[in-house]
Every structure is written in structure tokens, then in C-alpha cells.
Amino acid sequence: MFYQPGITAHGLPHDPFKSCVVPRPIGWISTRSVQGVDNLAPYSQFTNVSFDPAMVMFSSNQTTDGRRKDTVTNAEQTGVFIWNMATWGLREQVNVSAEELPPWEDEFIRTGLLKSPGVIVAASRVAASPVQFECEYMQTVRLPGNGPMGTVDVVFGRVVGVHIADSALTEGGKVDVLKLRPLARMGYFEYTSVESSFEMVIPGSSKLLAGLEGSALKNSGSVADGAMLP
Ligand SMILES: Cc1cc2nc3c(=O)[nH]c(=O)nc-3n(C[C@H](O)[C@H](O)[C@H](O)COP(=O)(O)O)c2cc1C
């Protein structure tokens, strides 16, 4: 089959587009409004954009009535946000945190999730989440789209603090992804979680491997104290 989005019909009972870009890690983003209300919402249009320095992005559509979402407003107005890893064990809370609530309603209270304070940024972390990135807001790229929801605010942030629970690490010091089972979005109303992994190494260039591995130390030497070369 072939179709041109927005021009020709796909002819299927459900729009296949989102189901073609899978799985998408979930940016479970916590922010605080300038009024001091904590906010939490999942954004599956999320990824890291670089590793040295560490940067992430999430992409927000508009609300069902065409307004900017609270997460974007808060990040832009306060200059910070936090990414929390969404896991299989937290899936119900992830789902509840997606409700379209007014900005004065605290979604931590709504979901029953406990808060941990940010160490560097003024926002709350999901205490039960095994990994969190504290981020400084960098910029928003606004792309026009079809109303009411299609317009998109792509928000970029620099990661200035990384929290990893000790229990989330293997004895060898790697993030134990298979134990954490990070949650990911697929298309329609479908999700998956990471339940298997395998390794592959690019043949040839060892320099390229620093990027594949995501090692800031091997790339530029710009790391914190205590970093060890294997
Ligand atoms: C798993 C999941 C992923 C989502 N991903 C996105 C996304 O990438 N972009 C978006 O605009 N909304 C996404 N949503 C919907 C938002 O979470 C929802 O609009 C939420 O109410 C926004 O809250 P806020 O206004 O507090 O930021 C997602 C919802 C779920 C359940």
C-alpha cells in the first residue's frame, strides 16, 4: 500500500502512522508551574538528542481544545523540567497522569505518586521511578499543524543531573534495563516494555564506538570526577 498523509486516504480502519515508529520511549515529564503546582505527564514523542553534552527533547501537541499543554508552559516559564523513566511497574500511574487536568491540579496527588525534590532544578521527581534526569530548558521549536491538536511544540533540554537508583544497576555497573522493563508506546492504544536485548558492535572504526556507546569520557574527556575508563 502507499498513501500521502493529508492528501490521499490510507484506506485502513485505523491510521497506521504512529504504529510505524515503534517502540517510542516515554518522556514522563514533571514540571512545576510558576504558581508552585507540580505537574506530571507522559510524552512518547521523546528521545535523547545527544550524549555529550547530554540533551533530550519531547514533542507536545496541543490540548483537545487547541491550547498549549501545561508541561510546555511550565518548562518555558520556569526554565526546567525533569524526565522520569516510565516502567512496567508504573504503567497505571503513567496512564492516569495523561488525563487532561487544569493547571492548578497536582498530578502527583492525582496519581498517588510520592515526590522527591529535584537536587538542581526546582521541580519534583517521581520517587518510585528508577531513573530521572534533571533538565534545564534550552529552546522550543514550534511547528505548525492541523487543528485542534496537530500543532507541535518541540522542547529541548540539557540534562544537568542524573539520578539512578542503586537497585537499577547490575553488579557490573550497567543500567539493568531488563529488570526495570522501561515502558514504550506503540501505535493505537498499544504499549510494550523492554524484555529482551542483544549486542552488536560496528565493525572497523573504534572512534565511532564512543558515540555508539554514548561515552562522553571517550568522546571529549568532559566528565565528572570518578569516571573510569574500562
Ligand atoms: C503514553 C502516553 C504518551 C503520550 N505522548 C504524548 C506526546 O508525545 N505528545 C503529546 O502532546 N501528548 C502525549 N500524550 C498525551 C498527554 O500526556 C496529555 O495530553 C496530558 O494531559 C498532557 O498533560 P499536561 O497538559 O499536564 O502537559 C501521551 C499520553 C500517553 C498516555
PDB file of N, CA and C in Angstrom, residues 120-205:
ATOM      1  N   ILE A 120      18.970  19.824  41.649  1.00  0.00           N
ATOM      2  CA  ILE A 120      19.480  21.016  40.963  1.00  0.00           C
ATOM      3  C   ILE A 120      18.339  21.903  40.491  1.00  0.00           C
ATOM      4  N   VAL A 121      17.260  21.296  40.005  1.00  0.00           N
ATOM      5  CA  VAL A 121      16.181  22.107  39.454  1.00  0.00           C
ATOM      6  C   VAL A 121      14.966  22.084  40.371  1.00  0.00           C
ATOM      7  N   ALA A 122      14.173  23.140  40.296  1.00  0.00           N
ATOM      8  CA  ALA A 122      13.005  23.282  41.172  1.00  0.00           C
ATOM      9  C   ALA A 122      11.791  22.614  40.553  1.00  0.00           C
ATOM     10  N   ALA A 123      11.742  21.300  40.660  1.00  0.00           N
ATOM     11  CA  ALA A 123      10.594  20.506  40.239  1.00  0.00           C
ATOM     12  C   ALA A 123      10.672  19.196  41.012  1.00  0.00           C
ATOM     13  N   SER A 124       9.582  18.436  41.003  1.00  0.00           N
ATOM     14  CA  SER A 124       9.563  17.178  41.752  1.00  0.00           C
ATOM     15  C   SER A 124       9.850  15.997  40.840  1.00  0.00           C
ATOM     16  N   ARG A 125      10.572  15.009  41.409  1.00  0.00           N
ATOM     17  CA  ARG A 125      10.819  13.756  40.699  1.00  0.00           C
ATOM     18  C   ARG A 125       9.802  12.716  41.161  1.00  0.00           C
ATOM     19  N   VAL A 126       9.546  11.734  40.293  1.00  0.00           N
ATOM     20  CA  VAL A 126       8.708  10.600  40.698  1.00  0.00           C
ATOM     21  C   VAL A 126       9.590   9.676  41.537  1.00  0.00           C
ATOM     22  N   ALA A 127       9.314   9.619  42.832  1.00  0.00           N
ATOM     23  CA  ALA A 127      10.203   8.882  43.739  1.00  0.00           C
ATOM     24  C   ALA A 127      10.317   7.407  43.351  1.00  0.00           C
ATOM     25  N   ALA A 128       9.234   6.834  42.847  1.00  0.00           N
ATOM     26  CA  ALA A 128       9.228   5.401  42.527  1.00  0.00           C
ATOM     27  C   ALA A 128       9.902   5.087  41.191  1.00  0.00           C
ATOM     28  N   SER A 129      10.208   6.103  40.417  1.00  0.00           N
ATOM     29  CA  SER A 129      10.846   5.869  39.123  1.00  0.00           C
ATOM     30  C   SER A 129      12.345   5.627  39.344  1.00  0.00           C
ATOM     31  N   PRO A 130      12.903   4.603  38.705  1.00  0.00           N
ATOM     32  CA  PRO A 130      14.295   4.238  38.992  1.00  0.00           C
ATOM     33  C   PRO A 130      15.348   5.170  38.389  1.00  0.00           C
ATOM     34  N   VAL A 131      14.967   5.953  37.384  1.00  0.00           N
ATOM     35  CA  VAL A 131      15.931   6.851  36.734  1.00  0.00           C
ATOM     36  C   VAL A 131      15.248   8.185  36.463  1.00  0.00           C
ATOM     37  N   GLN A 132      15.932   9.271  36.789  1.00  0.00           N
ATOM     38  CA  GLN A 132      15.386  10.599  36.480  1.00  0.00           C
ATOM     39  C   GLN A 132      16.507  11.506  35.971  1.00  0.00           C
ATOM     40  N   PHE A 133      16.172  12.336  35.010  1.00  0.00           N
ATOM     41  CA  PHE A 133      17.105  13.360  34.509  1.00  0.00           C
ATOM     42  C   PHE A 133      16.574  14.736  34.910  1.00  0.00           C
ATOM     43  N   GLU A 134      17.372  15.493  35.616  1.00  0.00           N
ATOM     44  CA  GLU A 134      17.016  16.899  35.859  1.00  0.00           C
ATOM     45  C   GLU A 134      17.512  17.699  34.654  1.00  0.00           C
ATOM     46  N   CYS A 135      16.643  18.518  34.083  1.00  0.00           N
ATOM     47  CA  CYS A 135      16.966  19.193  32.816  1.00  0.00           C
ATOM     48  C   CYS A 135      16.765  20.696  32.901  1.00  0.00           C
ATOM     49  N   GLU A 136      17.659  21.410  32.226  1.00  0.00           N
ATOM     50  CA  GLU A 136      17.470  22.842  32.029  1.00  0.00           C
ATOM     51  C   GLU A 136      16.884  23.055  30.641  1.00  0.00           C
ATOM     52  N   TYR A 137      15.808  23.803  30.591  1.00  0.00           N
ATOM     53  CA  TYR A 137      15.139  24.113  29.325  1.00  0.00           C
ATOM     54  C   TYR A 137      16.099  24.872  28.405  1.00  0.00           C
ATOM     55  N   MET A 138      16.150  24.472  27.133  1.00  0.00           N
ATOM     56  CA  MET A 138      17.014  25.161  26.168  1.00  0.00           C
ATOM     57  C   MET A 138      16.203  26.002  25.182  1.00  0.00           C
ATOM     58  N   GLN A 139      15.321  25.355  24.454  1.00  0.00           N
ATOM     59  CA  GLN A 139      14.523  26.101  23.483  1.00  0.00           C
ATOM     60  C   GLN A 139      13.339  25.267  23.001  1.00  0.00           C
ATOM     61  N   THR A 140      12.381  25.954  22.422  1.00  0.00           N
ATOM     62  CA  THR A 140      11.225  25.276  21.824  1.00  0.00           C
ATOM     63  C   THR A 140      11.207  25.575  20.329  1.00  0.00           C
ATOM     64  N   VAL A 141      11.004  24.540  19.557  1.00  0.00           N
ATOM     65  CA  VAL A 141      10.767  24.724  18.123  1.00  0.00           C
ATOM     66  C   VAL A 141       9.281  24.471  17.889  1.00  0.00           C
ATOM     67  N   ARG A 142       8.581  25.481  17.405  1.00  0.00           N
ATOM     68  CA  ARG A 142       7.145  25.336  17.176  1.00  0.00           C
ATOM     69  C   ARG A 142       6.893  25.056  15.699  1.00  0.00           C
ATOM     70  N   LEU A 143       6.218  23.962  15.438  1.00  0.00           N
ATOM     71  CA  LEU A 143       5.908  23.592  14.058  1.00  0.00           C
ATOM     72  C   LEU A 143       4.399  23.645  13.847  1.00  0.00           C
ATOM     73  N   PRO A 144       3.971  24.298  12.788  1.00  0.00           N
ATOM     74  CA  PRO A 144       2.527  24.401  12.557  1.00  0.00           C
ATOM     75  C   PRO A 144       1.928  23.047  12.203  1.00  0.00           C
ATOM     76  N   GLY A 145       0.671  22.865  12.559  1.00  0.00           N
ATOM     77  CA  GLY A 145      -0.013  21.613  12.230  1.00  0.00           C
ATOM     78  C   GLY A 145      -1.497  21.859  12.132  1.00  0.00           C
ATOM     79  N   ASN A 146      -2.245  20.796  11.946  1.00  0.00           N
ATOM     80  CA  ASN A 146      -3.691  20.921  11.789  1.00  0.00           C
ATOM     81  C   ASN A 146      -4.385  20.969  13.141  1.00  0.00           C
ATOM     82  N   GLY A 147      -5.388  21.857  13.247  1.00  0.00           N
ATOM     83  CA  GLY A 147      -6.131  21.993  14.486  1.00  0.00           C
ATOM     84  C   GLY A 147      -7.046  20.823  14.744  1.00  0.00           C
ATOM     85  N   PRO A 148      -7.484  20.612  15.994  1.00  0.00           N
ATOM     86  CA  PRO A 148      -7.048  21.401  17.138  1.00  0.00           C
ATOM     87  C   PRO A 148      -5.728  20.941  17.757  1.00  0.00           C
ATOM     88  N   MET A 149      -5.290  19.696  17.503  1.00  0.00           N
ATOM     89  CA  MET A 149      -4.142  19.167  18.253  1.00  0.00           C
ATOM     90  C   MET A 149      -2.823  19.132  17.495  1.00  0.00           C
ATOM     91  N   GLY A 150      -2.867  19.258  16.164  1.00  0.00           N
ATOM     92  CA  GLY A 150      -1.698  18.937  15.345  1.00  0.00           C
ATOM     93  C   GLY A 150      -0.478  19.821  15.512  1.00  0.00           C
ATOM     94  N   THR A 151      -0.676  21.087  15.864  1.00  0.00           N
ATOM     95  CA  THR A 151       0.478  21.974  16.052  1.00  0.00           C
ATOM     96  C   THR A 151       1.372  21.414  17.147  1.00  0.00           C
ATOM     97  N   VAL A 152       2.683  21.560  16.957  1.00  0.00           N
ATOM     98  CA  VAL A 152       3.581  20.875  17.880  1.00  0.00           C
ATOM     99  C   VAL A 152       4.628  21.827  18.453  1.00  0.00           C
ATOM    100  N   ASP A 153       4.905  21.643  19.742  1.00  0.00           N
ATOM    101  CA  ASP A 153       5.968  22.373  20.438  1.00  0.00           C
ATOM    102  C   ASP A 153       7.057  21.351  20.776  1.00  0.00           C
ATOM    103  N   VAL A 154       8.193  21.445  20.090  1.00  0.00           N
ATOM    104  CA  VAL A 154       9.293  20.511  20.360  1.00  0.00           C
ATOM    105  C   VAL A 154      10.245  21.185  21.357  1.00  0.00           C
ATOM    106  N   VAL A 155      10.324  20.612  22.542  1.00  0.00           N
ATOM    107  CA  VAL A 155      11.073  21.233  23.639  1.00  0.00           C
ATOM    108  C   VAL A 155      12.401  20.506  23.838  1.00  0.00           C
ATOM    109  N   PHE A 156      13.489  21.273  23.847  1.00  0.00           N
ATOM    110  CA  PHE A 156      14.819  20.701  24.056  1.00  0.00           C
ATOM    111  C   PHE A 156      15.341  21.086  25.438  1.00  0.00           C
ATOM    112  N   GLY A 157      16.017  20.158  26.088  1.00  0.00           N
ATOM    113  CA  GLY A 157      16.596  20.455  27.392  1.00  0.00           C
ATOM    114  C   GLY A 157      17.961  19.814  27.546  1.00  0.00           C
ATOM    115  N   ARG A 158      18.796  20.469  28.342  1.00  0.00           N
ATOM    116  CA  ARG A 158      20.109  19.913  28.659  1.00  0.00           C
ATOM    117  C   ARG A 158      20.015  19.179  29.990  1.00  0.00           C
ATOM    118  N   VAL A 159      20.542  17.972  30.035  1.00  0.00           N
ATOM    119  CA  VAL A 159      20.488  17.159  31.253  1.00  0.00           C
ATOM    120  C   VAL A 159      21.598  17.629  32.193  1.00  0.00           C
ATOM    121  N   VAL A 160      21.195  18.124  33.365  1.00  0.00           N
ATOM    122  CA  VAL A 160      22.188  18.663  34.305  1.00  0.00           C
ATOM    123  C   VAL A 160      22.321  17.796  35.561  1.00  0.00           C
ATOM    124  N   GLY A 161      21.465  16.790  35.685  1.00  0.00           N
ATOM    125  CA  GLY A 161      21.577  15.880  36.829  1.00  0.00           C
ATOM    126  C   GLY A 161      20.929  14.548  36.492  1.00  0.00           C
ATOM    127  N   VAL A 162      21.624  13.459  36.792  1.00  0.00           N
ATOM    128  CA  VAL A 162      21.104  12.119  36.502  1.00  0.00           C
ATOM    129  C   VAL A 162      20.997  11.327  37.796  1.00  0.00           C
ATOM    130  N   HIS A 163      19.813  10.855  38.111  1.00  0.00           N
ATOM    131  CA  HIS A 163      19.594  10.004  39.287  1.00  0.00           C
ATOM    132  C   HIS A 163      19.356   8.577  38.794  1.00  0.00           C
ATOM    133  N   ILE A 164      20.103   7.637  39.327  1.00  0.00           N
ATOM    134  CA  ILE A 164      19.854   6.221  39.026  1.00  0.00           C
ATOM    135  C   ILE A 164      19.826   5.469  40.349  1.00  0.00           C
ATOM    136  N   ALA A 165      18.726   4.793  40.624  1.00  0.00           N
ATOM    137  CA  ALA A 165      18.634   4.033  41.876  1.00  0.00           C
ATOM    138  C   ALA A 165      19.698   2.933  41.888  1.00  0.00           C
ATOM    139  N   ASP A 166      20.328   2.729  43.026  1.00  0.00           N
ATOM    140  CA  ASP A 166      21.347   1.677  43.121  1.00  0.00           C
ATOM    141  C   ASP A 166      20.783   0.327  42.683  1.00  0.00           C
ATOM    142  N   SER A 167      19.519   0.099  43.020  1.00  0.00           N
ATOM    143  CA  SER A 167      18.888  -1.180  42.682  1.00  0.00           C
ATOM    144  C   SER A 167      18.646  -1.334  41.186  1.00  0.00           C
ATOM    145  N   ALA A 168      18.839  -0.240  40.435  1.00  0.00           N
ATOM    146  CA  ALA A 168      18.619  -0.283  38.991  1.00  0.00           C
ATOM    147  C   ALA A 168      19.895  -0.614  38.226  1.00  0.00           C
ATOM    148  N   LEU A 169      20.977  -0.860  38.963  1.00  0.00           N
ATOM    149  CA  LEU A 169      22.260  -1.146  38.320  1.00  0.00           C
ATOM    150  C   LEU A 169      22.623  -2.621  38.486  1.00  0.00           C
ATOM    151  N   THR A 170      23.270  -3.173  37.459  1.00  0.00           N
ATOM    152  CA  THR A 170      23.795  -4.534  37.579  1.00  0.00           C
ATOM    153  C   THR A 170      25.079  -4.499  38.407  1.00  0.00           C
ATOM    154  N   GLU A 171      25.562  -5.662  38.786  1.00  0.00           N
ATOM    155  CA  GLU A 171      26.827  -5.710  39.533  1.00  0.00           C
ATOM    156  C   GLU A 171      27.954  -5.116  38.717  1.00  0.00           C
ATOM    157  N   GLY A 172      27.866  -5.217  37.393  1.00  0.00           N
ATOM    158  CA  GLY A 172      28.903  -4.675  36.517  1.00  0.00           C
ATOM    159  C   GLY A 172      28.748  -3.182  36.262  1.00  0.00           C
ATOM    160  N   GLY A 173      27.751  -2.534  36.861  1.00  0.00           N
ATOM    161  CA  GLY A 173      27.602  -1.084  36.749  1.00  0.00           C
ATOM    162  C   GLY A 173      26.851  -0.613  35.520  1.00  0.00           C
ATOM    163  N   LYS A 174      26.044  -1.485  34.935  1.00  0.00           N
ATOM    164  CA  LYS A 174      25.205  -1.048  33.804  1.00  0.00           C
ATOM    165  C   LYS A 174      23.772  -0.873  34.293  1.00  0.00           C
ATOM    166  N   VAL A 175      23.037   0.009  33.603  1.00  0.00           N
ATOM    167  CA  VAL A 175      21.614   0.137  33.919  1.00  0.00           C
ATOM    168  C   VAL A 175      20.944  -1.193  33.559  1.00  0.00           C
ATOM    169  N   ASP A 176      20.240  -1.762  34.523  1.00  0.00           N
ATOM    170  CA  ASP A 176      19.658  -3.098  34.367  1.00  0.00           C
ATOM    171  C   ASP A 176      18.290  -2.995  33.678  1.00  0.00           C
ATOM    172  N   VAL A 177      18.346  -2.772  32.382  1.00  0.00           N
ATOM    173  CA  VAL A 177      17.131  -2.464  31.615  1.00  0.00           C
ATOM    174  C   VAL A 177      16.104  -3.606  31.679  1.00  0.00           C
ATOM    175  N   LEU A 178      16.585  -4.831  31.634  1.00  0.00           N
ATOM    176  CA  LEU A 178      15.635  -5.952  31.625  1.00  0.00           C
ATOM    177  C   LEU A 178      14.929  -6.107  32.961  1.00  0.00           C
ATOM    178  N   LYS A 179      15.597  -5.652  34.021  1.00  0.00           N
ATOM    179  CA  LYS A 179      14.944  -5.679  35.333  1.00  0.00           C
ATOM    180  C   LYS A 179      13.925  -4.540  35.441  1.00  0.00           C
ATOM    181  N   LEU A 180      14.270  -3.364  34.902  1.00  0.00           N
ATOM    182  CA  LEU A 180      13.402  -2.184  35.022  1.00  0.00           C
ATOM    183  C   LEU A 180      12.185  -2.264  34.102  1.00  0.00           C
ATOM    184  N   ARG A 181      12.344  -2.927  32.982  1.00  0.00           N
ATOM    185  CA  ARG A 181      11.288  -3.009  31.960  1.00  0.00           C
ATOM    186  C   ARG A 181      10.724  -1.626  31.608  1.00  0.00           C
ATOM    187  N   PRO A 182      11.558  -0.742  31.030  1.00  0.00           N
ATOM    188  CA  PRO A 182      11.042   0.572  30.607  1.00  0.00           C
ATOM    189  C   PRO A 182       9.849   0.405  29.675  1.00  0.00           C
ATOM    190  N   LEU A 183       8.878   1.284  29.880  1.00  0.00           N
ATOM    191  CA  LEU A 183       7.635   1.240  29.103  1.00  0.00           C
ATOM    192  C   LEU A 183       7.826   2.016  27.798  1.00  0.00           C
ATOM    193  N   ALA A 184       7.199   1.575  26.747  1.00  0.00           N
ATOM    194  CA  ALA A 184       7.285   2.300  25.478  1.00  0.00           C
ATOM    195  C   ALA A 184       5.936   2.258  24.773  1.00  0.00           C
ATOM    196  N   ARG A 185       5.676   3.318  24.033  1.00  0.00           N
ATOM    197  CA  ARG A 185       4.417   3.431  23.287  1.00  0.00           C
ATOM    198  C   ARG A 185       4.570   2.818  21.914  1.00  0.00           C
ATOM    199  N   MET A 186       3.515   2.239  21.442  1.00  0.00           N
ATOM    200  CA  MET A 186       3.446   1.813  20.051  1.00  0.00           C
ATOM    201  C   MET A 186       2.314   2.610  19.413  1.00  0.00           C
ATOM    202  N   GLY A 187       1.623   2.046  18.439  1.00  0.00           N
ATOM    203  CA  GLY A 187       0.508   2.769  17.829  1.00  0.00           C
ATOM    204  C   GLY A 187      -0.796   2.438  18.524  1.00  0.00           C
ATOM    205  N   TYR A 188      -1.887   3.028  18.008  1.00  0.00           N
ATOM    206  CA  TYR A 188      -3.227   2.749  18.538  1.00  0.00           C
ATOM    207  C   TYR A 188      -3.212   2.932  20.063  1.00  0.00           C
ATOM    208  N   PHE A 189      -3.736   1.965  20.828  1.00  0.00           N
ATOM    209  CA  PHE A 189      -3.664   2.076  22.286  1.00  0.00           C
ATOM    210  C   PHE A 189      -2.663   1.057  22.841  1.00  0.00           C
ATOM    211  N   GLU A 190      -1.680   0.703  22.011  1.00  0.00           N
ATOM    212  CA  GLU A 190      -0.757  -0.380  22.380  1.00  0.00           C
ATOM    213  C   GLU A 190       0.536   0.141  23.002  1.00  0.00           C
ATOM    214  N   TYR A 191       1.057  -0.656  23.909  1.00  0.00           N
ATOM    215  CA  TYR A 191       2.332  -0.379  24.578  1.00  0.00           C
ATOM    216  C   TYR A 191       3.204  -1.625  24.507  1.00  0.00           C
ATOM    217  N   THR A 192       4.476  -1.442  24.830  1.00  0.00           N
ATOM    218  CA  THR A 192       5.342  -2.591  25.059  1.00  0.00           C
ATOM    219  C   THR A 192       6.301  -2.226  26.195  1.00  0.00           C
ATOM    220  N   SER A 193       7.066  -3.200  26.654  1.00  0.00           N
ATOM    221  CA  SER A 193       8.134  -2.891  27.608  1.00  0.00           C
ATOM    222  C   SER A 193       9.344  -3.713  27.198  1.00  0.00           C
ATOM    223  N   VAL A 194      10.518  -3.250  27.600  1.00  0.00           N
ATOM    224  CA  VAL A 194      11.753  -3.902  27.136  1.00  0.00           C
ATOM    225  C   VAL A 194      11.949  -5.218  27.888  1.00  0.00           C
ATOM    226  N   GLU A 195      11.895  -6.320  27.148  1.00  0.00           N
ATOM    227  CA  GLU A 195      12.016  -7.631  27.798  1.00  0.00           C
ATOM    228  C   GLU A 195      13.128  -8.473  27.208  1.00  0.00           C
ATOM    229  N   SER A 196      13.823  -7.954  26.201  1.00  0.00           N
ATOM    230  CA  SER A 196      14.980  -8.676  25.668  1.00  0.00           C
ATOM    231  C   SER A 196      15.961  -7.668  25.106  1.00  0.00           C
ATOM    232  N   SER A 197      17.227  -8.060  25.042  1.00  0.00           N
ATOM    233  CA  SER A 197      18.233  -7.180  24.432  1.00  0.00           C
ATOM    234  C   SER A 197      19.316  -8.052  23.803  1.00  0.00           C
ATOM    235  N   PHE A 198      20.029  -7.477  22.855  1.00  0.00           N
ATOM    236  CA  PHE A 198      21.180  -8.175  22.265  1.00  0.00           C
ATOM    237  C   PHE A 198      22.217  -7.132  21.905  1.00  0.00           C
ATOM    238  N   GLU A 199      23.442  -7.560  21.718  1.00  0.00           N
ATOM    239  CA  GLU A 199      24.528  -6.610  21.426  1.00  0.00           C
ATOM    240  C   GLU A 199      25.008  -6.753  19.994  1.00  0.00           C
ATOM    241  N   MET A 200      25.399  -5.609  19.395  1.00  0.00           N
ATOM    242  CA  MET A 200      26.096  -5.601  18.116  1.00  0.00           C
ATOM    243  C   MET A 200      27.108  -4.477  18.175  1.00  0.00           C
ATOM    244  N   VAL A 201      28.258  -4.662  17.573  1.00  0.00           N
ATOM    245  CA  VAL A 201      29.299  -3.633  17.564  1.00  0.00           C
ATOM    246  C   VAL A 201      29.646  -3.320  16.121  1.00  0.00           C
ATOM    247  N   ILE A 202      29.715  -2.008  15.782  1.00  0.00           N
ATOM    248  CA  ILE A 202      30.041  -1.604  14.401  1.00  0.00           C
ATOM    249  C   ILE A 202      31.448  -2.089  14.057  1.00  0.00           C
ATOM    250  N   PRO A 203      31.612  -2.743  12.936  1.00  0.00           N
ATOM    251  CA  PRO A 203      32.962  -3.175  12.581  1.00  0.00           C
ATOM    252  C   PRO A 203      33.836  -1.986  12.174  1.00  0.00           C
ATOM    253  N   GLY A 204      35.134  -2.105  12.369  1.00  0.00           N
ATOM    254  CA  GLY A 204      36.056  -1.067  11.886  1.00  0.00           C
ATOM    255  C   GLY A 204      36.397  -0.015  12.913  1.00  0.00           C
ATOM    256  N   SER A 205      35.810   1.177  12.722  1.00  0.00           N
ATOM    257  CA  SER A 205      36.246   2.358  13.468  1.00  0.00           C
ATOM    258  C   SER A 205      35.994   2.264  14.976  1.00  0.00           C
TER     259      SER A 205
END
